[in-house]
Tab-separated table of C-alpha atoms and ligand atoms in Angstrom:
chain	number	residue	atom	x	y	z
A	1	MET	CA	19.357	-16.057	2.508
A	2	LYS	CA	17.405	-12.918	3.312
A	3	ILE	CA	14.578	-12.049	0.976
A	4	VAL	CA	11.922	-9.387	0.676
A	5	ILE	CA	8.817	-10.460	-1.245
A	6	PHE	CA	7.152	-7.431	-2.672
A	7	GLY	CA	3.982	-6.631	-4.591
A	8	PRO	CA	0.496	-5.151	-4.335
A	9	PRO	CA	-2.263	-6.634	-2.145
A	10	GLY	CA	-3.334	-9.998	-3.551
A	11	ALA	CA	-0.184	-10.438	-5.658
A	12	GLY	CA	0.651	-13.765	-4.020
A	13	LYS	CA	3.279	-12.708	-1.467
A	14	GLY	CA	1.877	-14.872	1.324
A	15	THR	CA	1.312	-17.881	-0.944
A	16	GLN	CA	4.904	-17.832	-2.197
A	17	ALA	CA	6.495	-16.912	1.143
A	18	LYS	CA	4.768	-19.887	2.813
A	19	ARG	CA	6.122	-22.189	0.134
A	20	LEU	CA	9.655	-20.817	0.527
A	21	GLU	CA	9.341	-21.669	4.218
A	22	THR	CA	7.936	-25.175	3.684
A	23	VAL	CA	10.200	-26.192	0.803
A	24	HIS	CA	13.386	-24.249	1.505
A	25	GLY	CA	13.264	-23.566	5.257
A	26	LEU	CA	13.331	-19.779	4.902
A	27	LYS	CA	11.156	-18.416	7.702
A	28	GLN	CA	8.121	-16.450	6.518
A	29	LEU	CA	7.797	-13.204	8.443
A	30	SER	CA	4.401	-11.783	7.506
A	31	THR	CA	3.663	-8.529	9.304
A	32	GLY	CA	0.006	-8.745	8.192
A	33	ASP	CA	-0.323	-12.216	9.792
A	34	MET	CA	1.396	-10.957	12.966
A	35	LEU	CA	-1.026	-8.015	13.210
A	36	ARG	CA	-4.053	-10.235	12.541
A	37	GLY	CA	-2.765	-12.549	15.286
A	38	GLU	CA	-2.666	-9.613	17.710
A	39	ILE	CA	-6.219	-8.641	16.709
A	40	ALA	CA	-7.477	-12.213	17.190
A	41	ALA	CA	-5.797	-12.354	20.622
A	42	LYS	CA	-7.421	-9.010	21.518
A	43	SER	CA	-4.067	-7.759	22.782
A	44	GLU	CA	-3.508	-4.070	23.459
A	45	LEU	CA	-1.696	-3.752	20.130
A	46	GLY	CA	-4.464	-5.700	18.399
A	47	GLN	CA	-7.108	-3.312	19.672
A	48	GLN	CA	-4.953	-0.378	18.592
A	49	VAL	CA	-4.530	-1.593	14.997
A	50	ASP	CA	-7.871	-3.318	14.281
A	51	ALA	CA	-9.520	-0.297	12.617
A	52	ILE	CA	-6.328	0.573	10.709
A	53	LEU	CA	-6.230	-2.835	8.984
A	54	ALA	CA	-9.978	-2.739	8.308
A	55	ALA	CA	-9.495	0.620	6.548
A	56	GLY	CA	-6.478	-0.562	4.524
A	57	LYS	CA	-4.225	2.105	6.065
A	58	LEU	CA	-0.717	1.571	7.401
A	59	VAL	CA	0.220	0.898	11.015
A	60	SER	CA	2.933	3.297	12.234
A	61	ASP	CA	6.542	2.741	11.223
A	62	ASP	CA	7.710	2.633	14.862
A	63	ILE	CA	5.430	-0.281	15.723
A	64	MET	CA	6.304	-2.214	12.574
A	65	VAL	CA	10.058	-1.698	12.813
A	66	GLU	CA	10.089	-2.935	16.435
A	67	MET	CA	7.974	-5.946	15.467
A	68	ILE	CA	10.503	-6.972	12.815
A	69	ARG	CA	13.552	-6.091	14.912
A	70	LYS	CA	12.423	-8.617	17.555
A	71	ARG	CA	11.693	-11.323	14.984
A	72	ILE	CA	14.668	-11.470	12.630
A	73	THR	CA	17.162	-12.658	15.234
A	74	HIS	CA	15.064	-15.657	16.367
A	75	ASP	CA	16.607	-19.125	16.012
A	76	ASP	CA	13.948	-20.087	13.464
A	77	CYS	CA	15.514	-17.569	11.059
A	78	HIS	CA	18.914	-19.303	11.055
A	79	LYS	CA	18.524	-20.451	7.412
A	80	GLY	CA	17.211	-17.038	6.442
A	81	PHE	CA	13.851	-15.358	6.149
A	82	VAL	CA	11.291	-14.019	3.729
A	83	LEU	CA	9.877	-10.646	4.679
A	84	ASP	CA	6.247	-10.601	3.513
A	85	GLY	CA	4.576	-7.194	3.877
A	86	PHE	CA	7.634	-5.407	5.253
A	87	PRO	CA	9.139	-2.916	4.490
A	88	ARG	CA	6.132	-0.899	3.340
A	89	THR	CA	7.497	2.647	3.544
A	90	VAL	CA	10.846	4.235	2.745
A	91	ALA	CA	11.366	4.779	6.509
A	92	GLN	CA	10.817	1.040	7.164
A	93	ALA	CA	13.250	0.137	4.357
A	94	GLU	CA	15.904	2.443	5.833
A	95	ALA	CA	15.364	1.043	9.332
A	96	LEU	CA	15.688	-2.495	7.952
A	97	ASP	CA	18.959	-1.613	6.216
A	98	ASP	CA	20.296	-0.146	9.459
A	99	MET	CA	19.321	-3.109	11.616
A	100	LEU	CA	20.841	-5.617	9.171
A	101	ARG	CA	23.967	-3.518	8.675
A	102	SER	CA	24.537	-3.430	12.427
A	103	GLU	CA	24.649	-7.249	12.290
A	104	GLY	CA	27.040	-7.154	9.331
A	105	THR	CA	24.471	-8.477	6.887
A	106	GLN	CA	21.975	-7.312	4.259
A	107	ILE	CA	19.005	-8.263	2.074
A	108	ASP	CA	20.074	-10.632	-0.732
A	109	HIS	CA	17.068	-10.467	-3.083
A	110	VAL	CA	13.891	-8.442	-3.506
A	111	LEU	CA	11.285	-10.462	-5.414
A	112	VAL	CA	8.686	-8.232	-7.040
A	113	LEU	CA	5.460	-9.992	-8.069
A	114	THR	CA	3.726	-8.152	-10.916
A	115	VAL	CA	-0.020	-8.729	-11.315
A	116	ASP	CA	-2.671	-6.815	-13.317
A	117	GLU	CA	-4.991	-4.733	-11.185
A	118	GLN	CA	-8.151	-6.526	-12.367
A	119	ALA	CA	-6.638	-9.879	-11.331
A	120	LEU	CA	-6.000	-8.473	-7.831
A	121	PHE	CA	-9.688	-7.565	-7.491
A	122	ASP	CA	-10.690	-11.026	-8.748
A	123	ARG	CA	-8.345	-12.821	-6.335
A	124	ILE	CA	-9.437	-10.818	-3.310
A	125	ALA	CA	-13.134	-11.277	-4.178
A	126	LYS	CA	-12.555	-15.017	-4.512
A	127	ARG	CA	-10.745	-15.216	-1.192
A	128	ALA	CA	-13.465	-13.196	0.556
A	129	GLU	CA	-16.022	-15.669	-0.762
A	130	GLU	CA	-13.984	-18.758	0.125
A	131	THR	CA	-13.186	-17.613	3.664
A	132	GLY	CA	-16.581	-16.075	4.409
A	133	GLY	CA	-14.962	-12.636	4.718
A	134	ALA	CA	-12.399	-13.694	7.329
A	135	ARG	CA	-10.264	-10.617	6.552
A	136	SER	CA	-11.893	-7.268	7.246
A	137	ASP	CA	-9.928	-5.692	4.361
A	138	ASP	CA	-10.985	-8.223	1.689
A	139	ASN	CA	-13.569	-6.215	-0.224
A	140	ALA	CA	-13.366	-4.046	-3.348
A	141	ASP	CA	-13.693	-0.712	-1.524
A	142	VAL	CA	-10.877	-1.352	0.955
A	143	LEU	CA	-8.777	-2.991	-1.766
A	144	LYS	CA	-8.914	0.305	-3.699
A	145	ASP	CA	-7.523	2.049	-0.615
A	146	ARG	CA	-4.872	-0.657	-0.088
A	147	LEU	CA	-3.776	-0.209	-3.718
A	148	ASN	CA	-3.559	3.575	-3.305
A	149	VAL	CA	-1.430	3.117	-0.201
A	150	TYR	CA	0.750	0.622	-2.083
A	151	ASN	CA	1.256	2.989	-5.026
A	152	GLN	CA	1.879	6.080	-2.903
A	153	GLN	CA	3.858	4.744	0.053
A	154	THR	CA	5.184	1.277	-0.751
A	155	ALA	CA	6.162	1.229	-4.443
A	156	PRO	CA	8.539	4.218	-3.897
A	157	ILE	CA	10.821	1.842	-1.950
A	158	LEU	CA	11.725	-0.026	-5.133
A	159	PRO	CA	14.211	2.429	-6.707
A	160	HIS	CA	16.344	2.062	-3.571
A	161	TYR	CA	16.595	-1.716	-4.050
A	162	GLU	CA	16.944	-1.351	-7.833
A	163	LYS	CA	19.979	0.855	-7.323
A	164	ALA	CA	21.492	-1.873	-5.173
A	165	GLY	CA	20.824	-4.408	-7.954
A	166	LEU	CA	18.645	-6.594	-5.726
A	167	VAL	CA	15.333	-6.569	-7.608
A	168	ARG	CA	14.127	-9.754	-9.345
A	169	GLU	CA	10.869	-9.197	-11.190
A	170	ILE	CA	8.538	-12.204	-11.316
A	171	ASP	CA	5.446	-12.531	-13.534
A	172	GLY	CA	2.771	-13.055	-10.894
A	173	MET	CA	0.024	-13.599	-13.477
A	174	GLN	CA	1.121	-17.195	-14.006
A	175	SER	CA	-0.213	-20.181	-12.060
A	176	ILE	CA	0.977	-20.547	-8.458
A	177	ASP	CA	3.351	-23.387	-9.463
A	178	GLU	CA	4.795	-21.417	-12.377
A	179	VAL	CA	5.404	-18.410	-10.123
A	180	SER	CA	7.130	-20.709	-7.599
A	181	ALA	CA	9.363	-22.162	-10.332
A	182	ASP	CA	10.381	-18.678	-11.505
A	183	ILE	CA	11.141	-17.651	-7.915
A	184	ASP	CA	13.364	-20.694	-7.381
A	185	LYS	CA	15.169	-19.886	-10.625
A	186	ALA	CA	15.645	-16.234	-9.631
A	187	LEU	CA	17.067	-17.329	-6.262
A	188	SER	CA	19.082	-20.210	-7.826
A	189	LEU	CA	17.416	-22.637	-5.397
B	201	AP5	P1	-0.903	-7.846	4.447
B	201	AP5	O1	-1.450	-8.962	5.222
B	201	AP5	O2	0.535	-7.806	4.134
B	201	AP5	O3	-1.781	-7.731	3.132
B	201	AP5	P2	-1.512	-7.259	1.649
B	201	AP5	O4	-0.152	-6.817	1.325
B	201	AP5	O5	-2.569	-6.238	1.386
B	201	AP5	O6	-1.701	-8.493	0.767
B	201	AP5	P3	-2.504	-9.861	0.918
B	201	AP5	O7	-2.044	-10.602	2.102
B	201	AP5	O8	-3.945	-9.641	0.723
B	201	AP5	O9	-1.999	-10.533	-0.441
B	201	AP5	P4	-0.699	-11.380	-0.770
B	201	AP5	O10	0.175	-10.631	-1.720
B	201	AP5	O11	-0.088	-11.951	0.448
B	201	AP5	O12	-1.362	-12.527	-1.633
B	201	AP5	P5	-1.858	-13.988	-1.197
B	201	AP5	O13	-0.746	-14.959	-1.326
B	201	AP5	O14	-2.599	-13.898	0.066
B	201	AP5	O15	-1.266	-6.485	5.204
B	201	AP5	C1	-2.560	-6.254	5.703
B	201	AP5	C2	-2.600	-4.933	6.453
B	201	AP5	O16	-1.741	-5.010	7.612
B	201	AP5	C3	-2.111	-3.684	5.708
B	201	AP5	O17	-3.122	-3.127	4.880
B	201	AP5	C4	-1.735	-2.759	6.863
B	201	AP5	O18	-2.887	-2.231	7.459
B	201	AP5	C5	-1.107	-3.751	7.870
B	201	AP5	N1	0.336	-3.919	7.670
B	201	AP5	C6	0.986	-5.095	7.362
B	201	AP5	N2	2.296	-4.894	7.262
B	201	AP5	C7	2.505	-3.587	7.526
B	201	AP5	C8	3.678	-2.765	7.540
B	201	AP5	N3	4.898	-3.277	7.275
B	201	AP5	N4	3.521	-1.455	7.829
B	201	AP5	C9	2.294	-0.906	8.108
B	201	AP5	N5	1.161	-1.630	8.100
B	201	AP5	C10	1.265	-2.960	7.808
B	201	AP5	O19	-2.866	-14.288	-2.419
B	201	AP5	C11	-4.115	-13.629	-2.530
B	201	AP5	C12	-5.143	-14.633	-3.079
B	201	AP5	O20	-4.801	-14.981	-4.410
B	201	AP5	C13	-5.195	-15.949	-2.292
B	201	AP5	O21	-6.519	-16.393	-2.202
B	201	AP5	C14	-4.335	-16.900	-3.138
B	201	AP5	O22	-4.741	-18.235	-3.017
B	201	AP5	C15	-4.547	-16.375	-4.542
B	201	AP5	N6	-3.379	-16.524	-5.382
B	201	AP5	C16	-2.072	-16.401	-5.036
B	201	AP5	N7	-1.260	-16.591	-6.092
B	201	AP5	C17	-2.065	-16.833	-7.158
B	201	AP5	C18	-1.818	-17.111	-8.533
B	201	AP5	N8	-0.560	-17.152	-9.022
B	201	AP5	N9	-2.874	-17.296	-9.328
B	201	AP5	C19	-4.152	-17.242	-8.859
B	201	AP5	N10	-4.458	-17.003	-7.543
B	201	AP5	C20	-3.412	-16.796	-6.708
B	202	MG	MG1	-0.407	-11.694	2.501
């Protein structure tokens, strides 16, 4: 099963994608985690994208599409995968469609987590406190920019998936366990 988990920053994408991996064996492919890994390793790519993540802007489509292209054919994706943080632009969504189509496959479900904006600020503030500010983009100012980017560049992907009948809306304001239960129901797992 091939899933996209979708929603604004702090909606719970990573939390739920990790659980889908642990409980159902669907590999979590988090582009944010991959980029933070590159930054931590001080690789050439990491040095290139460090300031972009810290500002809440988007890394270029070319880099992101290649990153995912290399990942989705790995053996660890044999049961399927959960794309967490990708696609984030219409161009990325189109590139994803093309790469899956060329393998004779497609996305099965797009899970959209809906969460009130105030709750997003509360969750990110809490995480910044708990992790001692481990993520450079976990503060209210950058979150505002991340939300603007989400609304302007990422949310416009949804009509494309809606037209294809793939969107499953999930109430992300519930507890983590309740969200997980609704996701399992939506996926018939
Ligand atoms: P990315 O890492 O994808 O960050 P994000 O989308 O901004 O979202 P977060 O990871 O902060 O939130 P989440 O939805 O995963 O929620 P989480 O489960 O952590 O991207 C970071 C940056 O990388 C981008 O800004 C961009 O620069 C770059 N990037 C990445 N992908 C890219 C792409 N494709 N193209 C271009 N650039 C790209 O939960 C948040 C908190 O809330 C946690 O503390 C959690 O414990 C808590 N929580 C979760 N669920 C609940 C709940 N139900 N109730 C209460 N608390 C909850
Ligand atoms: Mg995340």
